[in-house]
mmCIF file of C-alpha atoms in Angstrom:
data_model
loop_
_atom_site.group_PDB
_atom_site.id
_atom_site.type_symbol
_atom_site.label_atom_id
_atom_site.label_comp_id
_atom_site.label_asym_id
_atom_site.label_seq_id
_atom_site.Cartn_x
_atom_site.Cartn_y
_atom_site.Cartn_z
ATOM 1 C CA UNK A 1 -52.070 55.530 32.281
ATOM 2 C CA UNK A 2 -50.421 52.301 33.826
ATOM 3 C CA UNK A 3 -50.523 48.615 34.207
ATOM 4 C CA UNK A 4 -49.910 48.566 37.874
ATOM 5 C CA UNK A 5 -49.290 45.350 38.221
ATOM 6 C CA UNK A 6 -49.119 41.784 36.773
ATOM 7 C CA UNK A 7 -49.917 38.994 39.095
ATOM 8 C CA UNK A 8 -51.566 35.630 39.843
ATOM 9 C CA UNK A 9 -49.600 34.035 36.957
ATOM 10 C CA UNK A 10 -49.834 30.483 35.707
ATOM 11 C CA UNK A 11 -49.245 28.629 32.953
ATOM 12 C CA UNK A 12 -52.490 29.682 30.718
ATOM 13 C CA UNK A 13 -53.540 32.938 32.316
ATOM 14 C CA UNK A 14 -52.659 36.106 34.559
ATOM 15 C CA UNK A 15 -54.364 39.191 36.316
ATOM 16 C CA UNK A 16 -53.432 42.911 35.499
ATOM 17 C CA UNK A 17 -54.418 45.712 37.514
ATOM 18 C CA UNK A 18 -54.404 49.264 35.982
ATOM 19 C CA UNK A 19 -55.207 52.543 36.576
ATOM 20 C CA UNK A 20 -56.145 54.964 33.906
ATOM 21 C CA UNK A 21 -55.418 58.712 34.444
ATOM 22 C CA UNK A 22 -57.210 60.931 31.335
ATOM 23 C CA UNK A 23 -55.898 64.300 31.011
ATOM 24 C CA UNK A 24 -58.686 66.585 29.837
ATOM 25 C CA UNK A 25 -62.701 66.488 29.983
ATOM 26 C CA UNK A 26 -63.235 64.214 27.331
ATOM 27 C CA UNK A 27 -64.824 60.513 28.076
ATOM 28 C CA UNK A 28 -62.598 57.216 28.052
ATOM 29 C CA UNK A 29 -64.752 55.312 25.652
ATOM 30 C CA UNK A 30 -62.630 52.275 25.759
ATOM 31 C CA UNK A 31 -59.881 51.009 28.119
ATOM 32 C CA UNK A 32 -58.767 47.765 28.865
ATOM 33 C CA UNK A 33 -55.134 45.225 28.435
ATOM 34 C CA UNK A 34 -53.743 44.234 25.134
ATOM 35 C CA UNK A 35 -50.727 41.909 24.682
ATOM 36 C CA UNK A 36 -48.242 39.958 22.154
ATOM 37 C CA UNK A 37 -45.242 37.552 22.051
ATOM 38 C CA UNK A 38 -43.688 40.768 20.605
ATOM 39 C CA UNK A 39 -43.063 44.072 21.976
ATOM 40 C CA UNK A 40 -45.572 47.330 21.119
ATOM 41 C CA UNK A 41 -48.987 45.580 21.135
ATOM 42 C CA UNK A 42 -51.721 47.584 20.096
ATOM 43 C CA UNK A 43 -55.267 47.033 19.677
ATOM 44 C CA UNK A 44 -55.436 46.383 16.036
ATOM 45 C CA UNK A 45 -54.850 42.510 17.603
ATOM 46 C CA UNK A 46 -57.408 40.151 19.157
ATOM 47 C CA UNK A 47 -55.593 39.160 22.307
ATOM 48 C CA UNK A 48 -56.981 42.305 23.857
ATOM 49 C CA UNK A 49 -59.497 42.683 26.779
ATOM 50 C CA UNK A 50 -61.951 45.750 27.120
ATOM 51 C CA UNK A 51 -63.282 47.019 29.979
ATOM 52 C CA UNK A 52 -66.770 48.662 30.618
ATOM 53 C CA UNK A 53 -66.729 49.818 34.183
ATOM 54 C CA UNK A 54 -66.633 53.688 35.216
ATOM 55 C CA UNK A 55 -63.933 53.008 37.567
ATOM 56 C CA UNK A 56 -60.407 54.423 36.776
ATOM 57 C CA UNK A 57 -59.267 51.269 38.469
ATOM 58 C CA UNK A 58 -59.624 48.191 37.612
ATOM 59 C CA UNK A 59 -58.533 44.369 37.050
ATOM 60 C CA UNK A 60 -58.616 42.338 34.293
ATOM 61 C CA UNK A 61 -57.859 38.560 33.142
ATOM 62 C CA UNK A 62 -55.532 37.990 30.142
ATOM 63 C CA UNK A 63 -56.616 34.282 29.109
ATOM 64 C CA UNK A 64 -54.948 32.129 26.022
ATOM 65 C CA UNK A 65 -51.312 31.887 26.838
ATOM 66 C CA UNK A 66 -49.272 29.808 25.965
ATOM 67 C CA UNK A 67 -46.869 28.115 29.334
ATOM 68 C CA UNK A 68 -43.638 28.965 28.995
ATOM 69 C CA UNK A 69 -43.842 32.074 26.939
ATOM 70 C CA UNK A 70 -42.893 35.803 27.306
ATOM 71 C CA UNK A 71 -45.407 37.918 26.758
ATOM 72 C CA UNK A 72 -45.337 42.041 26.157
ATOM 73 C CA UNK A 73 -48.477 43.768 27.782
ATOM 74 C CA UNK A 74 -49.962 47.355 27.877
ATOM 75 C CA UNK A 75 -52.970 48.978 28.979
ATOM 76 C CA UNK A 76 -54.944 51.146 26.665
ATOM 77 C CA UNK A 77 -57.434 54.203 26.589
ATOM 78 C CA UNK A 78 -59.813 55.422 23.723
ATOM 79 C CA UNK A 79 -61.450 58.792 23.412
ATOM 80 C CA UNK A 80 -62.239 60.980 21.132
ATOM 81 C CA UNK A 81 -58.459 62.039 20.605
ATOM 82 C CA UNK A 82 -57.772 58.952 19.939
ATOM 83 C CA UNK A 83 -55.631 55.759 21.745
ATOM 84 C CA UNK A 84 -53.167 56.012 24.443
ATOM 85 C CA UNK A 85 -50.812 53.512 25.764
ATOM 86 C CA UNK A 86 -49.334 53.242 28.954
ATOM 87 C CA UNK A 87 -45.854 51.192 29.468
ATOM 88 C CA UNK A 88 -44.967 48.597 28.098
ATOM 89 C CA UNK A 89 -44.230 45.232 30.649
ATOM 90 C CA UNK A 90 -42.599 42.368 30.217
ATOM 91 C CA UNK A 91 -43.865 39.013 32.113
ATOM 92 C CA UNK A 92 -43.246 34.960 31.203
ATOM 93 C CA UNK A 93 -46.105 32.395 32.206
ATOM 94 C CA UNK A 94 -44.884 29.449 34.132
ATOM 95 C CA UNK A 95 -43.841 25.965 33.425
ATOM 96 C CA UNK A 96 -45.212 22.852 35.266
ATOM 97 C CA UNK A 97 -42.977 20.521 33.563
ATOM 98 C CA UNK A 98 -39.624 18.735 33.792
ATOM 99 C CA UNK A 99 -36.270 20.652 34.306
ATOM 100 C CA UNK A 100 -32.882 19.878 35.182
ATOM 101 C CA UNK A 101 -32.095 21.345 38.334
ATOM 102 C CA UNK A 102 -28.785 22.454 37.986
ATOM 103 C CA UNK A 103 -28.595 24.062 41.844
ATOM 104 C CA UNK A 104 -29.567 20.601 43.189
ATOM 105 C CA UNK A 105 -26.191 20.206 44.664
ATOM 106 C CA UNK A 106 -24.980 23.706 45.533
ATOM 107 C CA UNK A 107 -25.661 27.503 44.115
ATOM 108 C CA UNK A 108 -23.241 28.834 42.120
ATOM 109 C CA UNK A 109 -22.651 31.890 39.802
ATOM 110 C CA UNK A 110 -21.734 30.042 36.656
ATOM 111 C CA UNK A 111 -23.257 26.936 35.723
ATOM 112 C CA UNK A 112 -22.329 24.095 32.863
ATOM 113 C CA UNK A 113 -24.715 22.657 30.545
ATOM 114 C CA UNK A 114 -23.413 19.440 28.753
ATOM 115 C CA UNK A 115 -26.593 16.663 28.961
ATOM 116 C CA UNK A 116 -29.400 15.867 26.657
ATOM 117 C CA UNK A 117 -32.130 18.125 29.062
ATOM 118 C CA UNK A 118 -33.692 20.853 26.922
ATOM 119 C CA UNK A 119 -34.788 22.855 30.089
ATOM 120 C CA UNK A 120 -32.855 23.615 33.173
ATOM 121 C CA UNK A 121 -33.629 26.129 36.528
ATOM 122 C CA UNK A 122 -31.655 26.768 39.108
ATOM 123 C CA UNK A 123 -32.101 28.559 42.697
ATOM 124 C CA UNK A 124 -32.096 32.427 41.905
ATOM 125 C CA UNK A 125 -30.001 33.434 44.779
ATOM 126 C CA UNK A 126 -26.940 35.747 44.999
ATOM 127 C CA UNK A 127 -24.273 33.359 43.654
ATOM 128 C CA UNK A 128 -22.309 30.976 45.545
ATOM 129 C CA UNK A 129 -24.892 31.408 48.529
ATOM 130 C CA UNK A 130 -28.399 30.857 49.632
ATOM 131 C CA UNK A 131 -29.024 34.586 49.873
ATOM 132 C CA UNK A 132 -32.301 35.326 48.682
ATOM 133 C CA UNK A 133 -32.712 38.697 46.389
ATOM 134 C CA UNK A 134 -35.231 41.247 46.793
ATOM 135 C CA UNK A 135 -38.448 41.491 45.101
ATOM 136 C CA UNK A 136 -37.219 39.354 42.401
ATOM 137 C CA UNK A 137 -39.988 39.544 38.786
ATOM 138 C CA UNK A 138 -38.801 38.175 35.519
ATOM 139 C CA UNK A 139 -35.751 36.234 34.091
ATOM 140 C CA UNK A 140 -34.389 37.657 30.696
ATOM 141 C CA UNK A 141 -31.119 36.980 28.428
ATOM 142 C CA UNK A 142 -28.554 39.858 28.680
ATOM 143 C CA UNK A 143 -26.229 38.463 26.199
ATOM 144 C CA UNK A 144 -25.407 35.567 24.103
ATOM 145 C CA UNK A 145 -22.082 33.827 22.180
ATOM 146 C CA UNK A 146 -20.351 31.003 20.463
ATOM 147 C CA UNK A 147 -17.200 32.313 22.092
ATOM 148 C CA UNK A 148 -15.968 33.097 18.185
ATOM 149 C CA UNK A 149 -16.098 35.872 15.485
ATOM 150 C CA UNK A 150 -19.339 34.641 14.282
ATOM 151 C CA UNK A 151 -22.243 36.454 15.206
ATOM 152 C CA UNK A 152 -25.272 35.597 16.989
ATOM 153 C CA UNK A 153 -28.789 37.146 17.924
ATOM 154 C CA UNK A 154 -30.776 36.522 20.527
ATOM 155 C CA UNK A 155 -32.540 33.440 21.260
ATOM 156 C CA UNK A 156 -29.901 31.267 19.380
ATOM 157 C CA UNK A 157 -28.779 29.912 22.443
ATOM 158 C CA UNK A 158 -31.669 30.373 25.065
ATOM 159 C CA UNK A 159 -35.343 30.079 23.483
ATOM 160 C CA UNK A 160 -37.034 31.730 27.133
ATOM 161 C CA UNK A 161 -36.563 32.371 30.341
ATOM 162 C CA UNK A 162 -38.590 32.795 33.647
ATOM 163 C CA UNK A 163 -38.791 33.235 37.261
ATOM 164 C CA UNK A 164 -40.815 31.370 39.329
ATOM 165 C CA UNK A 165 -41.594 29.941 42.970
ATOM 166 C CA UNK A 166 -37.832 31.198 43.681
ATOM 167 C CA UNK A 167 -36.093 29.750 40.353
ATOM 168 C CA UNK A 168 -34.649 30.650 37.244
ATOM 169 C CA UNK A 169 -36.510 28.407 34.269
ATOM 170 C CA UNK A 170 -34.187 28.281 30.689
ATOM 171 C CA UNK A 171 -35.308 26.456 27.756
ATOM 172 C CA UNK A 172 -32.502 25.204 25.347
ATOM 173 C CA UNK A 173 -33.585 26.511 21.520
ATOM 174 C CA UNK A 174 -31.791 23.464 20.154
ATOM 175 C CA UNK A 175 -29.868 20.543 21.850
ATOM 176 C CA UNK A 176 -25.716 20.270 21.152
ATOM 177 C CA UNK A 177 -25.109 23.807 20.244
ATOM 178 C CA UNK A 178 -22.119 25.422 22.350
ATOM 179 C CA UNK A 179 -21.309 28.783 23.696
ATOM 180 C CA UNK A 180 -22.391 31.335 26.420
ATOM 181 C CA UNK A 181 -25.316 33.123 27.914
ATOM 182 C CA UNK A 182 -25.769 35.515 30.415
ATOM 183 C CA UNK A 183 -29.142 35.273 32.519
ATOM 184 C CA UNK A 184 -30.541 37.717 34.965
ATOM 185 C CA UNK A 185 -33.295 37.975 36.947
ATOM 186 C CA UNK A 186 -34.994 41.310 37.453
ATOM 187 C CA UNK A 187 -37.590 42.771 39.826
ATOM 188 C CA UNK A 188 -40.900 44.980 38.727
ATOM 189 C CA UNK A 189 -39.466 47.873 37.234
ATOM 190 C CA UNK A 190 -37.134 46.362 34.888
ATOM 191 C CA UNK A 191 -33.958 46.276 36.934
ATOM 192 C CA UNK A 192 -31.466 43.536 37.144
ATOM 193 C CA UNK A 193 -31.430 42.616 40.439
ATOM 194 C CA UNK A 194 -28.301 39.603 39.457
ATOM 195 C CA UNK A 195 -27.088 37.419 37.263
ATOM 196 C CA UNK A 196 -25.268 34.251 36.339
ATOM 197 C CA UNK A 197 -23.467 32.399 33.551
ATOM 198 C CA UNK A 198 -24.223 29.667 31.718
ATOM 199 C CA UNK A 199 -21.630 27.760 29.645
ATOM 200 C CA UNK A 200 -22.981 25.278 26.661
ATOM 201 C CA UNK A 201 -20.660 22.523 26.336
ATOM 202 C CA UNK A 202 -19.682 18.891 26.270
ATOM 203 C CA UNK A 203 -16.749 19.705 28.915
ATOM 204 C CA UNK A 204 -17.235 17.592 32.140
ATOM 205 C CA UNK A 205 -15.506 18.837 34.817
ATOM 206 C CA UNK A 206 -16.571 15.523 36.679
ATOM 207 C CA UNK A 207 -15.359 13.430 34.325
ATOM 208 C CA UNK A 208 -12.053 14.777 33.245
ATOM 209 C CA UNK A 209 -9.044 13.807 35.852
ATOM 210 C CA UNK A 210 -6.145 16.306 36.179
ATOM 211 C CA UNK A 211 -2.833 15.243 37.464
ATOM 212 C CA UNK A 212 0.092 17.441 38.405
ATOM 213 C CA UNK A 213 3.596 16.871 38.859
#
């Protein structure tokens, strides 16, 4: 059993398209999507959609999201044994509003954040090029830190990220805090396909004049 694929996403709704393989004679008595804002949905929720074709195939449309948001989705099977799952996936809606473009003048591999913006993008290509990557999916944080002893969990820095239309979307959790992230932007199966880093601080490289003897 398998989502095959997630597609046609916008701000408020998406498309999945799944295939449901039963092992054994007896009937598939309900099958359909079921998602969350946290991982391992099951269909004990309401944001769930059932399906009451007899095709093994089929597409449904997850509706009431939230722009902006990461979302965990699964399909599902019911028969007399009981419900199966099939894997998990990981997709973010998109985001019509305003972001800092911090590619605007050139790509880069590391970028500075220092302004009042809470959300940023930038041009997800290979680093300091305009190389384009391959089959690119989702945007994700791989790691996150004050640069210090103290600890930190995810999502202190970096409240979401997402790909779309050929950029990397970021959305401060809260305005002045400093440190570093690591963002990277995968393809459909999960792997990282690059990444970049983003320093938090009120360093300006543009403003601060160096002189040398």
């Amino acid at each position: 059993m398998d989502i095959v694929t997630v597609s046609s996403i916008t701000e408020y709704d998406a498309l999945a398209q799944c295939s449901i393989v039963t092992p054994g004679s007896s009937e598939v008595t309900s099958k359909g999507v079921v998602w969350s804002k946290n991982p391992n949905p099951t269909i004990d929720l309401s944001t769930k959609t059932e399906d009451n074709g007899s095709s093994s195939n089929f597409t449904t449309v997850v509706t009431g999201l939230e722009s902006f948001t990461t979302y965990y989705i699964r399909a599902y099977a019911t028969n007399s044994y009981g419900t199966a799952y099939g894997p998990e996936l990981e997709f973010s809606t998109t985001y019509s509003g305003d972001a800092t473009d911090l590619s605007a003048t050139e790509s880069a591999n590391s970028y500075i954040v220092n302004d009042v913006y809470s959300v940023y993008k930038f041009r997800a290509v290979k680093g300091n090029s305009s190389e384009e990557l391959f089959d690119p999916f989702s945007g994700s944080v791989v790691w996150e830190s004050y640069g210090t002893t103290e600890s930190i969990k995810s999502g202190d820095l970096i409240d979401n990220v997402l790909y779309h239309d050929g950029y990397i979307y970021f959305k401060l959790d809260e305005v002045g805090k400093e440190g570093n992230a690591l963002i990277a932007v995968k393809d459909t199966k999960g792997e990282i396909l690059w990444s970049w880093h983003i320093w938090f601080t009120d360093f300006d490289p543009e403003a601060t004049a160096q002189t040398y003897p």
